[in-house]
Amino acid sequence: MKDVLSHPLGPLPWSLASPDGTMRKTNKAALAKELKKNIQPVEEIPQASACIIDGMALVQRLKGDHKTFSAVAEALLSAVLNEGRSSERIDVVFDDYREVSIKNAEREQRGQGSGCEYRNIQPEHKVKQWRKFLSSSSNKQAFIKFVSSE
């Protein structure tokens, strides 16, 4: 029995996939809690500090309905500058959206991700439904490229 249980019982390790073969979703909140466990917050941030911002978390907080892409990019820049106002350096980091991923598999399973995809974002184009726009990975990638160049 010890020898049998030393080998995988399915085509994929159960830490990565369910017995039916679907990929497991990770609990990022549990990971964050574990990482913060042994860290003591400081009372005051040193002057020569850097600010690292989760760009897509900031994008998700924006209200972009019926605004132009240029206006949304300006609002994002304003939010970034506000977040890092007391820092010497500001780094904005965006997620990487891969075609084959747990998130995309989950989205397909729920029937999301379909809809209008923007191939060439122009500054004067208006976004009618911001949340629906952000539900597409390819739209997010196009928006990140637009914001970076804008």
Short mmCIF file of C-alpha atoms in Angstrom, two decimals:
data_model
loop_
_atom_site.label_atom_id
_atom_site.label_comp_id
_atom_site.label_asym_id
_atom_site.label_seq_id
_atom_site.Cartn_x
_atom_site.Cartn_y
_atom_site.Cartn_z
CA MET A 1 0.00 0.00 0.00
CA LYS A 2 2.88 2.36 0.80
CA ASP A 3 4.31 1.82 -2.69
CA VAL A 4 0.89 2.42 -4.34
CA LEU A 5 0.32 5.69 -2.52
CA SER A 6 3.77 6.99 -3.47
CA HIS A 7 2.52 7.42 -7.08
CA PRO A 8 -0.11 9.85 -8.42
CA LEU A 9 -3.63 8.41 -8.41
CA GLY A 10 -4.72 10.34 -11.48
CA PRO A 11 -3.36 11.97 -14.63
CA LEU A 12 -2.61 15.20 -12.72
CA PRO A 13 -1.54 15.83 -9.11
CA TRP A 14 -4.62 16.57 -6.96
CA SER A 15 -2.90 19.66 -5.61
CA LEU A 16 -3.23 21.12 -9.14
CA ALA A 17 -6.45 19.52 -10.39
CA SER A 18 -9.70 17.96 -9.22
CA PRO A 19 -10.32 14.23 -9.75
CA ASP A 20 -12.38 15.11 -12.86
CA GLY A 21 -9.36 16.87 -14.43
CA THR A 22 -10.46 20.50 -13.99
CA MET A 23 -7.74 22.82 -12.67
CA ARG A 24 -7.93 23.91 -9.02
CA LYS A 25 -8.24 27.58 -8.23
CA THR A 26 -5.70 28.93 -5.77
CA ASN A 27 -6.60 30.92 -2.69
CA LYS A 28 -4.53 34.11 -3.05
CA ALA A 29 -5.92 35.53 0.18
CA ALA A 30 -4.55 32.55 2.14
CA LEU A 31 -1.14 33.01 0.52
CA ALA A 32 -1.14 36.74 1.34
CA LYS A 33 -2.09 35.98 4.95
CA GLU A 34 0.77 33.48 5.22
CA LEU A 35 3.27 35.98 3.75
CA LYS A 36 2.17 38.71 6.17
CA LYS A 37 2.24 36.45 9.23
CA ASN A 38 5.81 37.24 10.35
CA ILE A 39 5.98 40.88 9.28
CA GLN A 40 5.60 43.81 11.63
CA PRO A 41 4.19 47.02 10.07
CA VAL A 42 6.32 50.12 10.49
CA GLU A 43 4.98 53.26 12.12
CA GLU A 44 6.44 55.56 9.49
CA ILE A 45 7.53 54.85 5.92
CA PRO A 46 11.13 55.97 5.25
CA GLN A 47 11.49 59.01 2.94
CA ALA A 48 13.45 57.29 0.19
CA SER A 49 10.73 54.72 -0.41
CA ALA A 50 9.28 53.02 -3.47
CA CYS A 51 5.62 52.36 -4.15
CA ILE A 52 4.60 49.20 -6.02
CA ILE A 53 1.04 49.29 -7.33
CA ASP A 54 -1.09 46.42 -8.63
CA GLY A 55 -2.14 48.10 -11.88
CA MET A 56 -5.09 45.85 -12.65
CA ALA A 57 -6.49 46.22 -9.11
CA LEU A 58 -6.44 49.98 -9.69
CA VAL A 59 -8.04 49.57 -13.15
CA GLN A 60 -10.80 47.42 -11.60
CA ARG A 61 -11.63 50.25 -9.15
CA LEU A 62 -12.03 52.83 -11.92
CA LYS A 63 -15.44 53.87 -13.18
CA GLY A 64 -15.11 53.80 -16.95
CA ASP A 65 -18.69 53.62 -18.22
CA HIS A 66 -19.35 56.13 -21.04
CA LYS A 67 -15.83 57.60 -20.80
CA THR A 68 -13.23 57.71 -23.55
CA PHE A 69 -10.20 55.46 -23.25
CA SER A 70 -8.10 58.61 -22.97
CA ALA A 71 -10.18 59.83 -20.00
CA VAL A 72 -9.88 56.43 -18.29
CA ALA A 73 -6.09 56.45 -18.84
CA GLU A 74 -5.90 59.95 -17.30
CA ALA A 75 -7.95 58.79 -14.30
CA LEU A 76 -5.60 55.83 -13.90
CA LEU A 77 -2.52 58.06 -14.02
CA SER A 78 -4.08 60.39 -11.47
CA ALA A 79 -4.83 57.45 -9.15
CA VAL A 80 -1.26 56.12 -9.53
CA LEU A 81 0.25 59.53 -8.72
CA ASN A 82 -2.07 59.88 -5.73
CA GLU A 83 -1.19 56.40 -4.38
CA GLY A 84 2.55 57.03 -4.65
CA ARG A 85 2.58 60.73 -3.79
CA SER A 86 4.95 60.30 -0.84
CA SER A 87 7.30 57.88 -2.61
CA GLU A 88 10.48 58.62 -4.47
CA ARG A 89 9.69 55.94 -7.06
CA ILE A 90 6.42 54.43 -8.33
CA ASP A 91 6.23 51.07 -10.12
CA VAL A 92 2.94 49.91 -11.63
CA VAL A 93 2.78 46.17 -12.25
CA PHE A 94 0.10 44.58 -14.44
CA ASP A 95 -1.03 40.96 -14.59
CA ASP A 96 -0.06 38.68 -17.42
CA TYR A 97 -3.08 37.22 -19.24
CA ARG A 98 -2.33 33.83 -20.72
CA GLU A 99 -4.60 31.89 -23.03
CA VAL A 100 -4.10 28.63 -21.11
CA SER A 101 -4.64 29.41 -17.43
CA ILE A 102 -6.83 28.49 -14.48
CA LYS A 103 -8.57 31.86 -14.72
CA ASN A 104 -9.41 31.43 -18.41
CA ALA A 105 -10.61 27.86 -17.83
CA GLU A 106 -12.82 29.13 -15.02
CA ARG A 107 -14.13 31.97 -17.18
CA GLU A 108 -14.98 29.56 -20.01
CA GLN A 109 -16.75 27.26 -17.55
CA ARG A 110 -18.92 30.16 -16.36
CA GLY A 111 -19.54 31.29 -19.93
CA GLN A 112 -17.76 34.62 -19.47
CA GLY A 113 -15.10 36.14 -21.63
CA SER A 114 -17.25 36.28 -24.70
CA GLY A 115 -18.42 39.61 -25.99
CA CYS A 116 -16.97 42.58 -27.79
CA GLU A 117 -13.21 42.47 -28.13
CA TYR A 118 -11.26 45.61 -28.94
CA ARG A 119 -8.34 45.02 -31.29
CA ASN A 120 -7.18 48.62 -31.68
CA ILE A 121 -8.02 50.97 -28.82
CA GLN A 122 -8.19 54.62 -29.83
CA PRO A 123 -8.11 57.52 -27.33
CA GLU A 124 -11.44 58.99 -28.49
CA HIS A 125 -13.40 55.69 -28.40
CA LYS A 126 -15.95 55.48 -25.58
CA VAL A 127 -16.44 52.48 -23.35
CA LYS A 128 -20.14 51.76 -22.91
CA GLN A 129 -19.86 48.99 -20.31
CA TRP A 130 -16.57 49.08 -18.43
CA ARG A 131 -17.10 45.85 -16.43
CA LYS A 132 -18.03 43.91 -19.55
CA PHE A 133 -14.97 45.34 -21.34
CA LEU A 134 -12.72 44.16 -18.48
CA SER A 135 -14.20 40.64 -18.53
CA SER A 136 -12.12 39.85 -21.64
CA SER A 137 -8.44 38.99 -21.17
CA SER A 138 -7.58 40.28 -24.64
CA ASN A 139 -9.30 43.61 -23.85
CA LYS A 140 -7.24 43.91 -20.66
CA GLN A 141 -4.04 43.25 -22.59
CA ALA A 142 -4.99 45.83 -25.23
CA PHE A 143 -5.85 48.37 -22.51
CA ILE A 144 -2.50 47.82 -20.73
CA LYS A 145 -0.67 48.45 -24.03
CA PHE A 146 -2.80 51.55 -24.65
CA VAL A 147 -2.17 52.96 -21.16
CA SER A 148 1.57 52.29 -21.43
CA SER A 149 1.82 54.17 -24.72
CA GLU A 150 -0.65 56.92 -23.74
#
